Short mmCIF file of N, CA, C and O in Angstrom, two decimals:
data_model
loop_
_atom_site.label_atom_id
_atom_site.label_comp_id
_atom_site.label_asym_id
_atom_site.label_seq_id
_atom_site.Cartn_x
_atom_site.Cartn_y
_atom_site.Cartn_z
N UNK A 77 0.83 -1.19 0.03
CA UNK A 77 0.01 -0.01 0.01
C UNK A 77 0.85 1.25 -0.01
O UNK A 77 1.00 1.94 0.97
N UNK A 78 1.54 1.50 -1.10
CA UNK A 78 2.36 2.71 -1.30
C UNK A 78 3.49 2.79 -0.28
O UNK A 78 4.02 3.86 -0.06
N UNK A 79 3.89 1.72 0.39
CA UNK A 79 5.02 1.74 1.32
C UNK A 79 4.64 2.46 2.58
O UNK A 79 5.60 2.86 3.30
N UNK A 80 3.39 2.62 2.93
CA UNK A 80 2.98 3.28 4.13
C UNK A 80 2.67 2.27 5.21
O UNK A 80 1.90 1.39 5.01
N UNK A 81 3.32 2.40 6.33
CA UNK A 81 3.08 1.55 7.50
C UNK A 81 2.18 2.21 8.47
O UNK A 81 1.71 3.34 8.28
N UNK A 82 1.98 1.58 9.64
CA UNK A 82 1.14 2.10 10.68
C UNK A 82 1.69 3.46 11.21
O UNK A 82 0.88 4.41 11.37
N UNK A 83 3.01 3.60 11.47
CA UNK A 83 3.50 4.89 11.97
C UNK A 83 3.23 6.06 11.04
O UNK A 83 2.88 7.16 11.44
N UNK A 84 3.40 5.80 9.73
CA UNK A 84 3.15 6.86 8.76
C UNK A 84 1.70 7.25 8.67
O UNK A 84 1.37 8.47 8.56
N UNK A 85 0.78 6.26 8.75
CA UNK A 85 -0.64 6.56 8.73
C UNK A 85 -1.09 7.31 9.95
O UNK A 85 -1.92 8.24 9.85
N UNK A 86 -0.50 7.02 11.13
CA UNK A 86 -0.83 7.72 12.33
C UNK A 86 -0.36 9.15 12.27
O UNK A 86 -1.08 10.10 12.58
N UNK A 87 0.80 9.33 11.68
CA UNK A 87 1.35 10.70 11.49
C UNK A 87 0.45 11.50 10.55
O UNK A 87 0.13 12.69 10.85
N UNK A 88 0.01 10.92 9.46
CA UNK A 88 -0.88 11.59 8.52
C UNK A 88 -2.17 11.95 9.24
O UNK A 88 -2.73 13.04 9.03
N UNK A 89 -2.74 11.01 10.04
CA UNK A 89 -3.95 11.29 10.78
C UNK A 89 -3.79 12.50 11.78
O UNK A 89 -4.66 13.37 11.85
N UNK A 90 -2.67 12.53 12.52
CA UNK A 90 -2.42 13.55 13.44
C UNK A 90 -2.31 14.92 12.70
O UNK A 90 -2.88 15.94 13.13
N UNK A 91 -1.61 14.92 11.60
CA UNK A 91 -1.44 16.18 10.78
C UNK A 91 -2.86 16.64 10.33
O UNK A 91 -3.16 17.81 10.34
N UNK A 92 -3.66 15.68 9.88
CA UNK A 92 -5.01 15.99 9.40
C UNK A 92 -5.85 16.60 10.53
O UNK A 92 -6.62 17.52 10.32
N UNK A 93 -5.70 16.02 11.74
CA UNK A 93 -6.47 16.56 12.88
C UNK A 93 -6.03 18.00 13.24
O UNK A 93 -6.86 18.83 13.54
N UNK A 94 -4.72 18.27 13.09
CA UNK A 94 -4.25 19.60 13.41
C UNK A 94 -4.69 20.59 12.36
O UNK A 94 -5.13 21.74 12.71
N UNK A 95 -4.65 20.19 11.09
CA UNK A 95 -5.01 21.13 10.01
C UNK A 95 -6.54 21.35 9.95
O UNK A 95 -7.01 22.49 9.87
N UNK A 96 -7.30 20.32 9.97
CA UNK A 96 -8.76 20.41 9.71
C UNK A 96 -9.59 20.39 10.96
O UNK A 96 -10.73 20.82 10.92
N UNK A 97 -9.06 19.88 12.08
CA UNK A 97 -9.84 19.82 13.28
C UNK A 97 -10.70 18.55 13.27
O UNK A 97 -10.99 17.99 12.22
N UNK A 98 -11.12 18.13 14.44
CA UNK A 98 -11.90 16.87 14.57
C UNK A 98 -13.32 16.98 13.96
O UNK A 98 -13.83 15.97 13.56
N UNK A 99 -13.83 18.13 13.82
CA UNK A 99 -15.18 18.27 13.29
C UNK A 99 -15.25 18.11 11.78
O UNK A 99 -16.19 17.53 11.22
N UNK A 100 -14.21 18.60 11.11
CA UNK A 100 -14.26 18.50 9.60
C UNK A 100 -13.52 17.33 9.05
O UNK A 100 -13.64 17.02 7.85
N UNK A 101 -12.72 16.61 9.89
CA UNK A 101 -11.97 15.47 9.33
C UNK A 101 -12.81 14.40 8.75
O UNK A 101 -12.47 13.89 7.64
N UNK A 102 -13.97 14.02 9.31
CA UNK A 102 -14.79 12.97 8.60
C UNK A 102 -15.24 13.42 7.21
O UNK A 102 -15.33 12.61 6.31
N UNK A 103 -15.65 14.67 7.07
CA UNK A 103 -16.07 15.20 5.81
C UNK A 103 -14.97 15.20 4.78
O UNK A 103 -15.19 14.93 3.63
N UNK A 104 -13.76 15.57 5.25
CA UNK A 104 -12.62 15.54 4.36
C UNK A 104 -12.29 14.11 3.86
O UNK A 104 -11.99 13.87 2.72
N UNK A 105 -12.40 13.16 4.84
CA UNK A 105 -12.14 11.74 4.49
C UNK A 105 -13.16 11.22 3.49
O UNK A 105 -12.80 10.50 2.56
N UNK A 106 -14.45 11.64 3.70
CA UNK A 106 -15.52 11.24 2.77
C UNK A 106 -15.28 11.78 1.39
O UNK A 106 -15.41 11.04 0.41
N UNK A 107 -14.90 13.08 1.35
CA UNK A 107 -14.67 13.69 0.02
C UNK A 107 -13.48 13.02 -0.70
O UNK A 107 -13.51 12.85 -1.92
N UNK A 108 -12.42 12.75 0.09
CA UNK A 108 -11.25 12.07 -0.46
C UNK A 108 -11.61 10.69 -1.04
O UNK A 108 -11.16 10.32 -2.09
N UNK A 109 -12.38 9.94 -0.26
CA UNK A 109 -12.76 8.60 -0.70
C UNK A 109 -13.63 8.65 -1.96
O UNK A 109 -13.47 7.81 -2.86
N UNK A 110 -14.53 9.65 -2.04
CA UNK A 110 -15.39 9.78 -3.20
C UNK A 110 -14.57 10.13 -4.45
O UNK A 110 -14.73 9.57 -5.52
N UNK A 111 -13.60 11.04 -4.20
CA UNK A 111 -12.72 11.43 -5.31
C UNK A 111 -11.89 10.26 -5.84
O UNK A 111 -11.75 10.06 -7.01
N UNK A 112 -11.35 9.44 -4.94
CA UNK A 112 -10.57 8.30 -5.33
C UNK A 112 -11.43 7.25 -6.08
O UNK A 112 -11.00 6.67 -7.08
N UNK A 113 -12.64 7.07 -5.63
CA UNK A 113 -13.59 6.14 -6.28
C UNK A 113 -13.96 6.61 -7.67
O UNK A 113 -13.89 5.79 -8.64
N UNK A 114 -14.18 7.92 -7.85
CA UNK A 114 -14.50 8.42 -9.16
C UNK A 114 -13.30 8.35 -10.11
O UNK A 114 -13.45 8.03 -11.31
N UNK A 115 -12.11 8.57 -9.59
CA UNK A 115 -10.90 8.42 -10.38
C UNK A 115 -10.72 6.99 -10.84
O UNK A 115 -10.40 6.74 -12.01
N UNK A 116 -10.92 6.03 -9.97
CA UNK A 116 -10.82 4.65 -10.29
C UNK A 116 -11.78 4.26 -11.41
O UNK A 116 -11.45 3.55 -12.34
N UNK A 117 -13.03 4.74 -11.23
CA UNK A 117 -14.06 4.43 -12.25
C UNK A 117 -13.68 5.00 -13.57
O UNK A 117 -13.87 4.38 -14.60
N UNK A 118 -13.14 6.27 -13.57
CA UNK A 118 -12.77 6.95 -14.83
C UNK A 118 -11.61 6.19 -15.50
O UNK A 118 -11.56 6.16 -16.71
N UNK A 119 -10.69 5.63 -14.72
CA UNK A 119 -9.57 4.94 -15.26
C UNK A 119 -10.02 3.64 -15.95
O UNK A 119 -9.55 3.26 -17.03
N UNK A 120 -11.00 2.95 -15.36
CA UNK A 120 -11.44 1.67 -15.89
C UNK A 120 -12.50 1.85 -16.98
O UNK A 120 -12.77 0.93 -17.71
N UNK A 121 -13.09 3.04 -17.10
CA UNK A 121 -14.12 3.26 -18.06
C UNK A 121 -13.71 3.09 -19.51
O UNK A 121 -14.44 2.48 -20.29
N UNK A 122 -12.56 3.60 -19.94
CA UNK A 122 -12.17 3.41 -21.31
C UNK A 122 -12.10 1.95 -21.74
O UNK A 122 -12.48 1.61 -22.83
N UNK A 123 -11.60 1.10 -20.86
CA UNK A 123 -11.49 -0.31 -21.22
C UNK A 123 -12.88 -0.93 -21.35
O UNK A 123 -13.13 -1.76 -22.31
N UNK A 124 -13.78 -0.58 -20.49
CA UNK A 124 -15.18 -1.07 -20.60
C UNK A 124 -15.89 -0.56 -21.88
O UNK A 124 -16.57 -1.29 -22.56
N UNK A 125 -15.66 0.71 -22.19
CA UNK A 125 -16.24 1.27 -23.43
C UNK A 125 -15.71 0.61 -24.62
O UNK A 125 -16.44 0.35 -25.60
N UNK A 126 -14.41 0.31 -24.66
CA UNK A 126 -13.78 -0.37 -25.78
C UNK A 126 -14.36 -1.74 -25.98
O UNK A 126 -14.72 -2.12 -27.10
N UNK A 127 -14.64 -2.50 -24.86
CA UNK A 127 -15.18 -3.82 -24.97
C UNK A 127 -16.60 -3.71 -25.50
O UNK A 127 -17.07 -4.53 -26.31
N UNK A 128 -17.41 -2.74 -25.05
CA UNK A 128 -18.75 -2.54 -25.52
C UNK A 128 -18.78 -2.23 -26.97
O UNK A 128 -19.65 -2.77 -27.75
N UNK A 129 -17.88 -1.41 -27.48
CA UNK A 129 -17.80 -1.10 -28.89
C UNK A 129 -17.45 -2.34 -29.69
O UNK A 129 -18.05 -2.54 -30.75
N UNK A 130 -16.51 -3.12 -29.25
CA UNK A 130 -16.12 -4.31 -29.96
C UNK A 130 -17.28 -5.33 -30.00
O UNK A 130 -17.52 -5.97 -31.04
N UNK A 131 -18.07 -5.43 -28.91
CA UNK A 131 -19.19 -6.36 -28.89
C UNK A 131 -20.27 -5.87 -29.92
O UNK A 131 -20.83 -6.66 -30.65
N UNK A 132 -20.52 -4.57 -29.91
CA UNK A 132 -21.51 -4.03 -30.82
C UNK A 132 -21.09 -4.19 -32.25
O UNK A 132 -21.91 -4.52 -33.12
N UNK A 133 -19.81 -4.01 -32.53
CA UNK A 133 -19.30 -4.19 -33.91
C UNK A 133 -19.39 -5.66 -34.33
O UNK A 133 -19.76 -5.97 -35.44
N UNK A 134 -19.13 -6.54 -33.41
CA UNK A 134 -19.18 -7.98 -33.75
C UNK A 134 -20.62 -8.39 -34.03
O UNK A 134 -20.88 -9.27 -34.92
N UNK A 135 -21.61 -7.82 -33.32
CA UNK A 135 -22.99 -8.18 -33.53
C UNK A 135 -23.57 -7.55 -34.83
O UNK A 135 -24.35 -8.14 -35.49
N UNK A 136 -23.04 -6.38 -35.21
CA UNK A 136 -23.58 -5.73 -36.39
C UNK A 136 -22.97 -6.27 -37.71
O UNK A 136 -23.56 -6.11 -38.74
N UNK A 137 -21.80 -6.87 -37.58
CA UNK A 137 -21.16 -7.44 -38.81
C UNK A 137 -21.70 -8.83 -39.06
O UNK A 137 -21.63 -9.70 -38.22
N UNK A 138 -22.35 -8.96 -40.23
CA UNK A 138 -22.88 -10.28 -40.59
C UNK A 138 -22.03 -10.90 -41.70
O UNK A 138 -21.55 -10.15 -42.55
N UNK A 139 -21.88 -12.14 -41.67
CA UNK A 139 -21.08 -12.79 -42.74
C UNK A 139 -21.79 -12.62 -44.08
O UNK A 139 -23.02 -12.69 -44.21
N UNK A 140 -21.00 -12.44 -45.10
CA UNK A 140 -21.50 -12.24 -46.47
C UNK A 140 -21.62 -13.66 -47.09
O UNK A 140 -20.75 -14.43 -47.12
N UNK A 141 -22.82 -13.89 -47.65
CA UNK A 141 -22.97 -15.14 -48.37
C UNK A 141 -22.75 -14.96 -49.83
O UNK A 141 -23.16 -14.01 -50.46
N UNK A 142 -21.93 -15.86 -50.34
CA UNK A 142 -21.57 -15.77 -51.79
C UNK A 142 -22.51 -16.76 -52.56
O UNK A 142 -22.64 -17.91 -52.21
N UNK A 143 -23.15 -16.25 -53.57
CA UNK A 143 -23.95 -17.15 -54.43
C UNK A 143 -23.20 -17.35 -55.71
O UNK A 143 -22.91 -16.40 -56.47
N UNK A 144 -22.87 -18.58 -55.98
CA UNK A 144 -22.10 -18.88 -57.21
C UNK A 144 -23.00 -18.90 -58.39
O UNK A 144 -24.08 -19.44 -58.41
N UNK A 145 -22.55 -18.28 -59.51
CA UNK A 145 -23.30 -18.20 -60.70
C UNK A 145 -22.50 -18.87 -61.84
O UNK A 145 -21.39 -18.85 -61.92
#
């Protein structure tokens, strides 16, 4: 997890408490979590869109039948 251990996480929490205060810290954490989730979804979205496009293209392409004359 990014090379962060327990001591580093405690230090980050203490700094957050000093900067934002105990009242705003939960809101900051919620906003950060939401931002990370949206970023993760945005990163994975192009791959999903590409797969959907390929599926739609495969369904729309029909084999051509050759009639011998």
